[in-house]
Amino acid sequence: MILRLRRFFVAFGRTARAVYTDAMTNAMAATARIARVLTGCGRRTFASVRGDVIHVTNPATGAVVARVSADDDMSVARKFVEASRAQRKWASTPASDRAACLRRYAQSLKDNANDLASEITTEMGKPRTQAKAEVLAAARRVEAIVDIAVSENLAFARDASPGETQADSVRHASRRLEERVELEPVGVVAHISAWNYPHLLAAGVAASALVTGNAVLHKPSEKTPAAGARVESMLSEAGVPKGVFQTCQGGPSVGASLIELRGLGAIAFTGSAETGANIARGAVRDVARAGAPKTVLELGGNDAAYVRRDASLDSAAASIASGAFENAGQGCCAIERVYVHRDVAAPFVEKLVDAARIWHSKTGDPTDAGVALGPLVDVAAARRVAAQVTEAIDLGAEMVYQGTMMSPGNHAYQGAYYPVTIVGGAALRGAPRAFALTREETFGPALAVVVVDDDEEAVESMNDTKYGLTASVFSRDEGIAVSLLRRLRVGTGYVNACNVVSPRLPWGGRGASGFGVSLGKEGILSFLNSKSLYVRG
Ligand code: NAD
């Protein structure tokens, strides 16, 4: 084999440090904050709810940090009625007022970034610095969406008074007939969300749907209920009227109750492909009797990067490692497969392993400012990643690098950690669907590296997946890189980059990665219906 994949079993892990006391102090403070957030919300929202109780577990410590009452069918239905009523008034509120509320929400995200970040860390284990970066990105997302909606005249859907036309609405006018299109809010949006970026995901839908005059029923993941409750309280403090944005807490059954609602305007779903399939079926179930909501499905990915022979290997390795290991690999657009040209495979893998070692050296307590890799969201998630890696090795793949496993006695050991891992070897080549590691979404810090002979083989291998979220090409030739990206069945392509989501560009997947888009002008339009008007003078 030309590529000399070396085995790196480097005992490089950070040894147990005396951070246990600090970690516990931080965790207790964040736990108290979560309890306050949830209790405050609970008095108003959950008091009469009879549903199940959600137990929130800190994945870094295994401790239950909060118990949250879940909604049920009845409370979801009540909230829907209230949202429908509030939406009509909100849609006729001057758009500039709606935009101002959202800008205050963005400011609140910035002002409270430290507290919000601590809560994210406590609920789902994201390292504190990455959690704070998420909150600040959420604020920028809100501001950018509001700016787009205002500058593109999308926020002003209901501003035209009777007899006036909305700006830019006339598409064609002949002597006798004028053809116009107007935009109107869809009504009530059900947003069923994932736990991996709780504030960022909520912010995108809240901004797009609210600035255009809709109401939102937001179901945060049952793994991040405190973050979910915070979104509602910040929007309320920012001036969004009661009923316009409400939280429905709970798990799959509460999500199902939302989908069952007759008369929803739209469903914005972020989650796994499997759940997405249920949502899509539910959305069209009643189409003959009651119509169907506009539906956007933002699902999982199995994203690939290709390192061409002409790539800058240093920056490709650093960028790919960060794309694979940030948030412990729990990103929809995390890099999960790397295809590298044979001629540069050996030096590239060496650099990738060096980068992985640095990530591994920053594994630990996620409340520690120096830590970049914390636990996965729960023990089950860590076991799923372990099973994929073990199967790949059993089927003949090679362990290129794996950080040391956390062990009992290490402060951070709670079973939800999985070490930075790179798997390679000839067995993986040409058979992405033979291994769960390369076939499924891994959603953990495990990366597969496969050697290819040329661009053709890279394109074929990258496309050999049911998913289609993003893909990256690393090359000094932008023209070739872009032409390769055009041949890939993905919603987003990157040249010499990965794992970037701008609020200015539409975001959506192909295949099992979903349909419809969020973000950008196109994403805002997901929450508006167009009405065509023919006016004979
Ligand atoms: P999940 O599918 O398990 O759950 C997502 C949400 O759906 C949760 O709120 C859950 O309670 C709810 N739900 C579960 N079953 C339901 C049902 N039958 N009916 C209605 N609602 C139901 O996903 P997750 O583990 O929370 O999130 C991780 C997934 O999200 C990954 O696949 C990730 O790639 C994906 N994701 C995608 C994007 C994107 O932009 N494409 C962004 C973030 C996360």
Coordinates of C-alpha atoms and ligand atoms in Angstrom, one line a residue:
M1 CA 0.0 0.0 0.0
I2 CA 1.4 3.3 -1.1
L3 CA -0.1 5.2 1.8
R4 CA 1.8 4.3 4.9
L5 CA -0.9 4.8 7.4
R6 CA 0.7 4.7 10.7
R7 CA -0.8 3.6 13.9
F8 CA -0.8 6.2 16.6
F9 CA -1.8 4.9 19.9
V10 CA -0.2 7.8 21.8
A11 CA -0.8 7.9 25.4
F12 CA -1.2 11.7 25.1
G13 CA -4.3 12.3 27.1
R14 CA -4.4 15.1 29.6
T15 CA -3.9 13.4 32.9
A16 CA -6.4 14.0 35.6
R17 CA -6.1 17.6 36.8
A18 CA -7.2 19.1 40.0
V19 CA -10.1 20.8 38.4
Y20 CA -12.8 18.7 40.1
T21 CA -13.6 21.3 42.7
D22 CA -13.8 24.1 40.2
A23 CA -15.9 22.0 37.9
M24 CA -18.3 21.1 40.7
T25 CA -18.6 24.8 41.7
N26 CA -19.3 25.9 38.2
A27 CA -21.7 23.0 37.6
M28 CA -23.6 23.9 40.8
A29 CA -23.9 27.6 39.8
A30 CA -25.1 26.7 36.4
T31 CA -27.5 24.1 37.9
A32 CA -29.0 26.7 40.2
R33 CA -29.4 29.1 37.2
I34 CA -31.2 26.4 35.2
A35 CA -33.5 25.7 38.1
R36 CA -34.3 29.4 38.3
V37 CA -35.0 29.6 34.6
L38 CA -37.2 26.5 34.6
T39 CA -38.9 27.3 37.8
G40 CA -39.7 30.8 36.6
C41 CA -41.1 29.4 33.4
G42 CA -42.8 26.5 35.2
R43 CA -45.0 28.8 37.3
R44 CA -46.5 30.3 34.3
T45 CA -46.4 27.6 31.8
F46 CA -46.3 24.2 33.4
A47 CA -48.3 24.6 36.6
S48 CA -51.4 22.9 35.2
V49 CA -49.7 20.5 32.9
R50 CA -50.1 16.8 33.7
G51 CA -47.6 15.4 31.3
D52 CA -44.3 13.6 32.0
V53 CA -41.3 15.0 33.7
I54 CA -38.1 15.5 31.8
H55 CA -34.9 14.7 33.8
V56 CA -32.0 16.8 32.5
T57 CA -28.7 15.1 33.0
N58 CA -25.3 16.9 32.8
P59 CA -23.3 14.6 30.6
A60 CA -20.0 15.6 32.1
T61 CA -21.0 14.6 35.6
G62 CA -23.9 12.3 35.2
A63 CA -25.8 14.4 37.7
V64 CA -29.5 15.2 37.2
V65 CA -29.5 19.0 37.0
A66 CA -33.2 19.7 36.6
R67 CA -36.6 18.1 36.4
V68 CA -38.9 19.8 33.9
S69 CA -42.7 19.3 33.5
A70 CA -43.5 18.4 30.0
D71 CA -46.5 19.6 28.0
D72 CA -49.2 17.3 26.9
D73 CA -51.8 17.2 24.1
M74 CA -54.1 19.6 26.0
S75 CA -51.6 22.2 26.8
V76 CA -50.2 22.1 23.3
A77 CA -53.7 22.6 21.9
R78 CA -54.3 25.5 24.3
K79 CA -51.0 27.2 23.3
F80 CA -51.9 26.8 19.6
V81 CA -55.3 28.6 20.1
E82 CA -53.5 31.4 22.0
A83 CA -50.8 31.6 19.3
S84 CA -53.3 31.8 16.5
R85 CA -55.1 34.7 18.2
A86 CA -51.9 36.5 19.1
Q87 CA -50.5 36.0 15.6
R88 CA -53.3 38.0 13.9
K89 CA -52.4 41.1 16.0
W90 CA -48.7 40.6 15.7
A91 CA -49.0 40.5 11.9
S92 CA -50.7 43.8 11.8
T93 CA -48.1 45.3 14.2
P94 CA -45.8 47.7 12.2
A95 CA -42.9 45.7 10.9
S96 CA -40.5 48.2 12.3
D97 CA -41.8 47.3 15.8
R98 CA -41.4 43.6 15.1
A99 CA -37.8 44.2 13.9
A100 CA -37.1 46.3 16.9
C101 CA -38.2 43.5 19.3
L102 CA -35.9 41.1 17.5
R103 CA -33.0 43.4 17.7
R104 CA -33.5 43.7 21.5
Y105 CA -33.6 39.9 21.6
A106 CA -30.2 39.8 19.8
Q107 CA -28.8 42.3 22.3
S108 CA -30.1 40.2 25.2
L109 CA -28.3 37.2 23.7
K110 CA -25.1 39.2 23.8
D111 CA -25.7 40.6 27.2
N112 CA -26.4 37.2 28.8
A113 CA -23.9 35.2 26.7
N114 CA -21.9 34.0 29.7
D115 CA -24.9 32.7 31.6
L116 CA -26.5 31.2 28.5
A117 CA -23.3 29.5 27.7
S118 CA -23.0 27.9 31.2
E119 CA -26.5 26.5 30.8
I120 CA -25.7 25.0 27.4
T121 CA -22.6 23.4 28.9
T122 CA -24.5 22.0 31.9
E123 CA -27.3 20.6 29.8
M124 CA -25.5 19.1 26.8
G125 CA -21.8 19.2 27.6
K126 CA -20.6 21.7 24.9
P127 CA -17.3 23.2 26.0
R128 CA -17.9 26.6 27.6
T129 CA -16.0 28.6 24.9
Q130 CA -17.8 27.0 22.1
A131 CA -21.1 27.4 23.9
K132 CA -20.4 31.2 24.2
A133 CA -19.5 31.3 20.6
E134 CA -22.8 29.7 19.7
V135 CA -24.8 32.3 21.7
L136 CA -22.9 35.2 20.1
A137 CA -23.5 33.6 16.6
A138 CA -27.2 33.3 17.5
A139 CA -27.2 37.1 18.1
R140 CA -25.5 37.8 14.8
R141 CA -28.0 35.4 13.1
V142 CA -30.9 37.3 14.4
E143 CA -29.5 40.7 13.4
A144 CA -28.6 39.4 9.9
I145 CA -32.0 37.9 9.3
V146 CA -33.8 41.0 10.4
D147 CA -31.5 43.1 8.2
I148 CA -32.3 40.8 5.2
A149 CA -36.1 40.9 5.9
V150 CA -36.1 44.7 6.1
S151 CA -33.8 45.3 3.1
E152 CA -35.7 42.8 0.9
N153 CA -39.1 44.1 1.9
L154 CA -40.0 40.7 3.4
A155 CA -40.8 42.1 6.8
F156 CA -43.4 44.5 5.5
A157 CA -45.9 41.9 4.5
R158 CA -48.9 43.5 6.2
D159 CA -47.8 47.1 6.1
A160 CA -49.6 48.0 3.0
S161 CA -53.0 49.5 3.9
P162 CA -56.1 48.5 1.9
G163 CA -55.8 49.9 -1.6
E164 CA -52.0 50.2 -1.5
T165 CA -49.7 47.7 -3.0
Q166 CA -46.7 46.2 -1.2
A167 CA -43.4 47.4 -2.5
D168 CA -42.0 45.6 -5.5
S169 CA -45.2 43.6 -5.9
V170 CA -46.1 44.4 -9.5
R171 CA -44.6 41.8 -11.8
H172 CA -46.3 42.8 -15.0
A173 CA -48.7 45.5 -16.1
S174 CA -50.4 45.7 -19.5
R175 CA -53.0 48.4 -20.5
R176 CA -55.9 46.6 -18.8
L177 CA -54.4 44.1 -16.4
E178 CA -51.9 44.3 -13.6
E179 CA -50.2 41.2 -12.2
R180 CA -49.0 41.4 -8.6
V181 CA -47.6 39.1 -6.0
E182 CA -48.0 39.8 -2.3
L183 CA -46.6 38.0 0.7
E184 CA -48.4 37.0 3.8
P185 CA -47.3 35.2 7.0
V186 CA -48.1 31.5 7.1
G187 CA -49.7 31.8 10.6
V188 CA -48.4 29.6 13.4
V189 CA -45.1 27.9 13.0
A190 CA -44.2 24.7 14.9
H191 CA -40.5 24.6 15.5
I192 CA -39.3 21.2 16.6
S193 CA -35.6 21.4 17.4
A194 CA -32.4 19.5 18.2
W195 CA -30.1 19.9 21.2
N196 CA -26.7 20.3 19.5
Y197 CA -27.0 24.1 18.9
P198 CA -30.1 25.0 21.0
H199 CA -29.8 28.8 20.9
L200 CA -28.5 29.1 17.3
L201 CA -31.3 26.9 15.9
A202 CA -34.0 28.7 17.9
A203 CA -32.7 32.1 16.9
G204 CA -32.8 31.4 13.2
V205 CA -36.4 30.3 13.2
A206 CA -37.6 32.8 15.8
A207 CA -36.1 35.7 13.8
S208 CA -37.3 34.5 10.3
A209 CA -40.8 33.6 11.5
L210 CA -41.4 36.5 13.9
V211 CA -40.1 39.3 11.7
T212 CA -42.5 38.2 9.0
G213 CA -45.5 38.3 11.3
N214 CA -45.9 34.7 12.4
A215 CA -46.3 33.1 15.8
V216 CA -44.1 30.3 16.9
L217 CA -44.6 27.2 19.1
H218 CA -41.0 26.2 19.9
K219 CA -40.3 22.7 21.1
P220 CA -36.8 22.5 22.2
S221 CA -35.1 19.2 22.5
E222 CA -35.9 17.4 25.7
K223 CA -32.1 17.4 26.3
T224 CA -32.0 21.2 26.4
P225 CA -35.2 22.5 28.0
A226 CA -33.5 25.4 29.9
A227 CA -32.1 26.9 26.8
G228 CA -35.5 26.5 25.2
A229 CA -37.2 28.3 28.2
R230 CA -34.7 31.1 28.0
V231 CA -35.6 31.9 24.3
E232 CA -39.2 32.5 25.3
S233 CA -38.3 34.7 28.3
M234 CA -35.8 36.8 26.3
L235 CA -38.2 37.4 23.5
S236 CA -40.9 38.3 26.0
E237 CA -38.5 40.8 27.7
A238 CA -37.7 42.1 24.3
G239 CA -41.3 43.1 23.8
V240 CA -42.8 40.2 21.8
P241 CA -46.4 40.0 23.0
K242 CA -47.7 37.2 25.1
G243 CA -48.8 34.2 23.0
V244 CA -46.7 35.0 19.9
F245 CA -43.7 32.8 20.9
Q246 CA -44.4 29.9 23.3
T247 CA -42.4 27.0 24.4
C248 CA -43.7 23.4 24.4
Q249 CA -41.5 21.3 26.5
G250 CA -41.2 17.6 26.1
G251 CA -40.0 14.7 23.9
P252 CA -41.2 12.9 20.9
S253 CA -44.8 12.7 22.1
V254 CA -45.0 16.5 22.4
G255 CA -43.4 16.9 19.0
A256 CA -46.1 14.5 17.7
S257 CA -48.8 16.6 19.3
L258 CA -47.6 19.7 17.5
I259 CA -47.6 17.9 14.2
E260 CA -51.2 16.7 14.9
L261 CA -52.5 20.3 15.2
R262 CA -54.9 21.2 12.4
G263 CA -54.2 24.6 10.8
L264 CA -50.5 25.0 11.4
G265 CA -48.9 27.4 8.9
A266 CA -45.5 25.7 8.8
I267 CA -43.3 23.1 10.4
A268 CA -39.6 23.9 10.9
F269 CA -37.9 20.7 12.0
T270 CA -34.3 20.1 12.9
G271 CA -33.3 16.6 13.8
S272 CA -32.4 13.2 12.6
A273 CA -33.5 11.8 9.2
E274 CA -35.5 9.1 10.9
T275 CA -37.6 11.6 12.9
G276 CA -37.8 13.8 9.8
A277 CA -39.5 11.0 7.9
N278 CA -42.2 10.8 10.7
I279 CA -42.6 14.6 10.6
A280 CA -43.0 14.6 6.8
R281 CA -45.7 11.9 7.0
G282 CA -47.5 13.7 9.7
A283 CA -47.4 17.0 7.8
V284 CA -49.2 15.7 4.8
R285 CA -51.5 13.3 6.7
D286 CA -54.5 15.6 6.6
V287 CA -53.9 17.3 3.3
A288 CA -57.3 16.3 1.8
R289 CA -59.3 17.5 4.8
A290 CA -57.4 20.4 6.3
G291 CA -54.4 21.1 4.0
A292 CA -50.8 20.8 4.9
P293 CA -48.3 23.1 6.6
K294 CA -45.3 24.4 4.6
T295 CA -42.5 22.1 5.9
V296 CA -38.7 22.5 6.2
L297 CA -36.7 19.5 7.2
E298 CA -33.1 20.1 8.3
L299 CA -31.8 16.7 8.9
G300 CA -28.5 14.9 9.5
G301 CA -25.4 14.7 7.4
N302 CA -22.5 12.5 6.6
D303 CA -20.3 15.2 5.2
A304 CA -17.2 14.6 3.2
A305 CA -14.0 16.6 2.5
Y306 CA -11.7 16.0 -0.4
V307 CA -8.0 17.0 -0.1
R308 CA -6.7 17.4 -3.7
R309 CA -3.0 16.9 -4.6
D310 CA -2.6 20.7 -4.9
A311 CA -4.1 21.5 -1.4
S312 CA -2.3 23.4 1.3
L313 CA -2.0 20.5 3.6
D314 CA -1.4 22.4 6.8
S315 CA -4.5 24.4 6.6
A316 CA -6.6 21.5 5.2
A317 CA -5.6 19.4 8.2
A318 CA -6.3 22.1 10.8
S319 CA -9.6 23.0 9.1
I320 CA -10.8 19.4 8.8
A321 CA -9.8 18.5 12.4
S322 CA -11.8 21.5 13.6
G323 CA -14.8 20.5 11.4
A324 CA -14.7 17.0 12.7
F325 CA -14.0 17.6 16.4
E326 CA -15.7 20.9 17.3
N327 CA -18.8 20.3 19.6
A328 CA -17.4 16.7 19.9
G329 CA -18.3 16.1 16.2
Q330 CA -22.0 16.7 17.0
G331 CA -22.7 19.0 14.2
C332 CA -25.0 18.4 11.3
C333 CA -22.2 19.6 9.0
A334 CA -19.3 18.0 10.9
I335 CA -16.8 16.4 8.6
E336 CA -17.2 12.6 8.9
R337 CA -15.3 11.3 5.9
V338 CA -12.0 12.6 4.3
Y339 CA -10.9 11.6 0.9
V340 CA -7.3 12.4 0.2
H341 CA -5.3 12.2 -3.0
R342 CA -2.8 9.3 -3.0
D343 CA 0.1 11.6 -3.7
V344 CA -0.3 13.6 -0.6
A345 CA -2.0 11.0 1.6
A346 CA 1.0 10.3 3.9
P347 CA 2.0 13.9 4.7
F348 CA -1.7 14.9 5.0
V349 CA -2.5 12.1 7.5
E350 CA 0.5 13.0 9.5
K351 CA -0.7 16.6 9.8
L352 CA -4.2 15.5 10.5
V353 CA -3.0 13.3 13.4
D354 CA -1.0 16.1 14.8
A355 CA -4.1 18.3 14.7
A356 CA -6.1 15.5 16.3
R357 CA -3.6 15.2 19.1
I358 CA -4.0 18.9 19.9
W359 CA -7.8 18.4 20.1
H360 CA -7.3 15.4 22.3
S361 CA -5.0 17.3 24.6
K362 CA -7.8 19.7 25.2
T363 CA -10.3 17.0 26.2
G364 CA -11.8 17.4 29.7
D365 CA -14.2 19.2 31.9
P366 CA -16.3 21.4 29.5
T367 CA -16.6 24.2 32.1
D368 CA -12.8 24.7 31.9
A369 CA -11.9 27.6 29.6
G370 CA -9.0 25.6 28.0
V371 CA -11.1 22.6 27.1
A372 CA -12.2 22.2 23.5
L373 CA -13.6 18.6 23.6
G374 CA -16.1 17.6 26.2
P375 CA -18.5 14.7 26.6
L376 CA -21.0 13.7 24.0
V377 CA -24.6 14.5 24.8
D378 CA -25.2 11.3 26.7
V379 CA -23.8 7.8 27.3
A380 CA -25.9 6.3 24.6
A381 CA -24.4 8.7 22.0
A382 CA -20.9 7.7 23.1
R383 CA -21.8 4.0 22.8
R384 CA -23.1 4.6 19.3
V385 CA -19.9 6.1 18.2
A386 CA -17.9 3.3 19.8
A387 CA -20.0 0.7 18.1
Q388 CA -19.3 2.3 14.6
V389 CA -15.6 2.4 15.3
T390 CA -15.4 -1.1 16.6
E391 CA -17.3 -2.5 13.7
A392 CA -15.0 -0.7 11.2
I393 CA -11.9 -2.2 12.9
D394 CA -13.6 -5.6 13.0
L395 CA -14.3 -5.4 9.3
G396 CA -10.6 -4.6 8.5
A397 CA -10.2 -0.9 8.8
E398 CA -7.1 0.5 10.7
M399 CA -7.0 2.7 13.7
V400 CA -4.9 5.6 12.6
Y401 CA -5.1 7.5 15.8
Q402 CA -7.1 7.4 19.0
G403 CA -6.8 9.5 22.1
T404 CA -6.7 7.7 25.4
M405 CA -10.1 6.7 26.7
M406 CA -11.3 8.5 29.8
S407 CA -11.0 6.1 32.7
P408 CA -12.8 5.8 36.1
G409 CA -10.8 8.0 38.4
N410 CA -10.4 10.6 35.8
H411 CA -12.5 13.6 36.8
A412 CA -14.3 13.7 33.5
Y413 CA -15.2 10.0 33.3
Q414 CA -18.9 9.6 33.2
G415 CA -19.2 7.3 30.2
A416 CA -20.4 10.1 27.8
Y417 CA -16.9 10.8 26.6
Y418 CA -15.4 9.4 23.5
P419 CA -11.9 10.2 22.4
V420 CA -10.8 11.8 19.2
T421 CA -10.4 9.0 16.7
I422 CA -9.2 8.6 13.1
V423 CA -9.9 5.4 11.2
G424 CA -8.3 4.6 7.8
G425 CA -6.9 1.8 5.8
A426 CA -7.6 0.1 2.4
A427 CA -10.7 -1.6 3.6
L428 CA -12.7 1.6 3.7
R429 CA -11.8 2.4 0.1
G430 CA -14.7 2.2 -2.5
A431 CA -17.1 0.8 0.1
P432 CA -18.6 3.8 2.0
R433 CA -21.8 1.9 2.5
A434 CA -20.2 -1.3 4.0
F435 CA -19.3 0.4 7.3
A436 CA -21.7 2.2 9.6
L437 CA -18.8 4.6 10.2
T438 CA -18.9 5.9 6.6
R439 CA -22.5 5.0 5.8
E440 CA -24.3 6.6 8.8
E441 CA -24.1 9.9 10.5
T442 CA -21.6 9.3 13.3
F443 CA -22.3 12.4 15.3
G444 CA -19.1 12.1 17.4
P445 CA -15.4 12.8 17.3
A446 CA -14.6 9.9 14.9
L447 CA -13.3 10.6 11.4
A448 CA -12.7 8.2 8.5
V449 CA -9.8 8.8 6.1
V450 CA -9.8 7.2 2.7
V451 CA -7.2 7.4 -0.1
V452 CA -8.3 8.0 -3.6
D453 CA -6.6 8.0 -7.0
D454 CA -8.1 11.1 -8.6
D455 CA -10.9 13.6 -8.7
E456 CA -13.3 11.2 -10.3
E457 CA -13.0 8.7 -7.5
A458 CA -13.3 11.4 -4.9
V459 CA -16.6 12.7 -6.5
E460 CA -18.0 9.2 -6.8
S461 CA -17.1 8.3 -3.2
M462 CA -18.4 11.6 -1.7
N463 CA -21.7 11.2 -3.5
D464 CA -22.0 7.6 -2.3
T465 CA -24.2 8.4 0.6
K466 CA -27.9 8.9 1.2
Y467 CA -27.2 12.2 2.9
G468 CA -26.5 15.5 1.1
L469 CA -25.8 18.4 3.5
T470 CA -22.4 19.8 2.8
A471 CA -19.1 18.9 1.1
S472 CA -15.6 20.5 1.1
V473 CA -12.9 20.6 -1.5
F474 CA -9.4 21.6 -0.4
S475 CA -7.4 22.9 -3.4
R476 CA -5.3 25.8 -4.5
D477 CA -7.3 25.8 -7.8
E478 CA -10.6 27.5 -7.0
G479 CA -12.0 26.9 -10.5
I480 CA -11.5 23.1 -10.2
A481 CA -12.7 23.0 -6.6
V482 CA -16.0 24.8 -7.5
S483 CA -16.5 22.6 -10.6
L484 CA -16.2 19.5 -8.4
L485 CA -18.6 20.9 -5.8
R486 CA -21.1 21.5 -8.6
R487 CA -21.1 17.7 -9.2
L488 CA -21.8 16.9 -5.6
R489 CA -25.3 16.3 -4.4
V490 CA -25.2 18.7 -1.5
G491 CA -27.0 21.9 -0.4
T492 CA -23.7 23.7 0.5
G493 CA -20.2 23.5 -0.8
Y494 CA -17.0 24.9 0.7
V495 CA -13.6 25.6 -1.0
N496 CA -10.8 25.3 1.6
A497 CA -13.3 25.5 4.5
C498 CA -15.9 23.5 6.2
N499 CA -18.4 23.7 9.0
V500 CA -19.5 27.3 8.4
V501 CA -23.1 28.4 8.4
S502 CA -23.8 32.0 7.4
P503 CA -27.2 33.6 8.1
R504 CA -27.0 35.2 4.7
L505 CA -27.0 32.1 2.6
P506 CA -29.9 29.5 2.3
W507 CA -29.2 26.4 4.3
G508 CA -30.7 23.0 3.4
G509 CA -29.9 19.5 2.3
R510 CA -30.4 17.0 -0.5
G511 CA -31.5 13.4 -0.1
A512 CA -31.8 12.2 3.5
S513 CA -30.5 15.6 4.7
G514 CA -33.9 17.1 4.2
F515 CA -35.8 19.5 2.1
G516 CA -36.7 23.2 2.1
V517 CA -34.3 25.8 3.4
S518 CA -33.7 28.1 6.3
L519 CA -31.6 31.2 6.5
G520 CA -30.9 33.9 3.9
K521 CA -33.7 35.5 1.9
E522 CA -34.9 32.0 0.8
G523 CA -35.2 30.8 4.4
I524 CA -37.3 33.8 5.4
L525 CA -39.6 33.0 2.4
S526 CA -40.2 29.6 4.0
F527 CA -42.4 31.4 6.5
L528 CA -44.4 33.4 4.0
N529 CA -47.1 32.5 1.5
S530 CA -47.3 34.3 -1.8
K531 CA -50.6 35.5 -3.0
S532 CA -51.0 36.3 -6.7
L533 CA -53.3 39.2 -7.6
Y534 CA -54.7 40.0 -11.1
V535 CA -56.2 43.5 -11.1
R536 CA -58.2 44.7 -14.1
G537 CA -58.5 48.4 -14.0
Ligands
NAD1 P1 -34.0 13.8 16.9 O1 -34.6 13.5 15.6 O2 -33.9 12.7 17.9 O3 -35.0 14.9 17.7 C1 -35.2 16.2 17.1 C2 -36.5 16.7 17.8 O4 -37.6 16.0 17.3 C3 -36.5 16.7 19.3 O5 -37.1 17.9 19.7 C4 -37.4 15.5 19.6 O6 -38.0 15.6 20.8 C5 -38.3 15.5 18.4 N1 -39.0 14.3 18.1 C6 -38.4 13.0 18.2 N2 -39.3 12.1 17.7 C7 -40.4 12.8 17.3 C8 -41.6 12.4 16.6 N3 -41.9 11.1 16.3 N4 -42.5 13.4 16.3 C9 -42.2 14.7 16.6 N5 -41.1 15.1 17.2 C10 -40.2 14.2 17.5 O7 -32.7 14.6 16.7 P2 -31.6 15.1 17.8 O8 -30.9 13.9 18.4 O9 -32.3 16.0 18.7 O10 -30.7 16.0 16.9 C11 -29.6 15.5 16.2 C12 -29.9 15.4 14.8 O11 -30.2 16.8 14.3 C13 -28.7 15.0 13.9 O12 -29.1 14.1 13.0 C14 -28.2 16.3 13.3 O13 -27.5 16.2 12.1 C15 -29.5 17.0 13.1 N6 -29.3 18.4 12.9 C16 -29.5 19.0 11.6 C17 -29.2 20.3 11.4 C18 -29.4 20.9 10.0 O14 -29.3 22.1 9.9 N7 -29.5 20.1 9.0 C19 -28.9 21.1 12.5 C20 -28.7 20.6 13.8 C21 -29.0 19.2 14.0

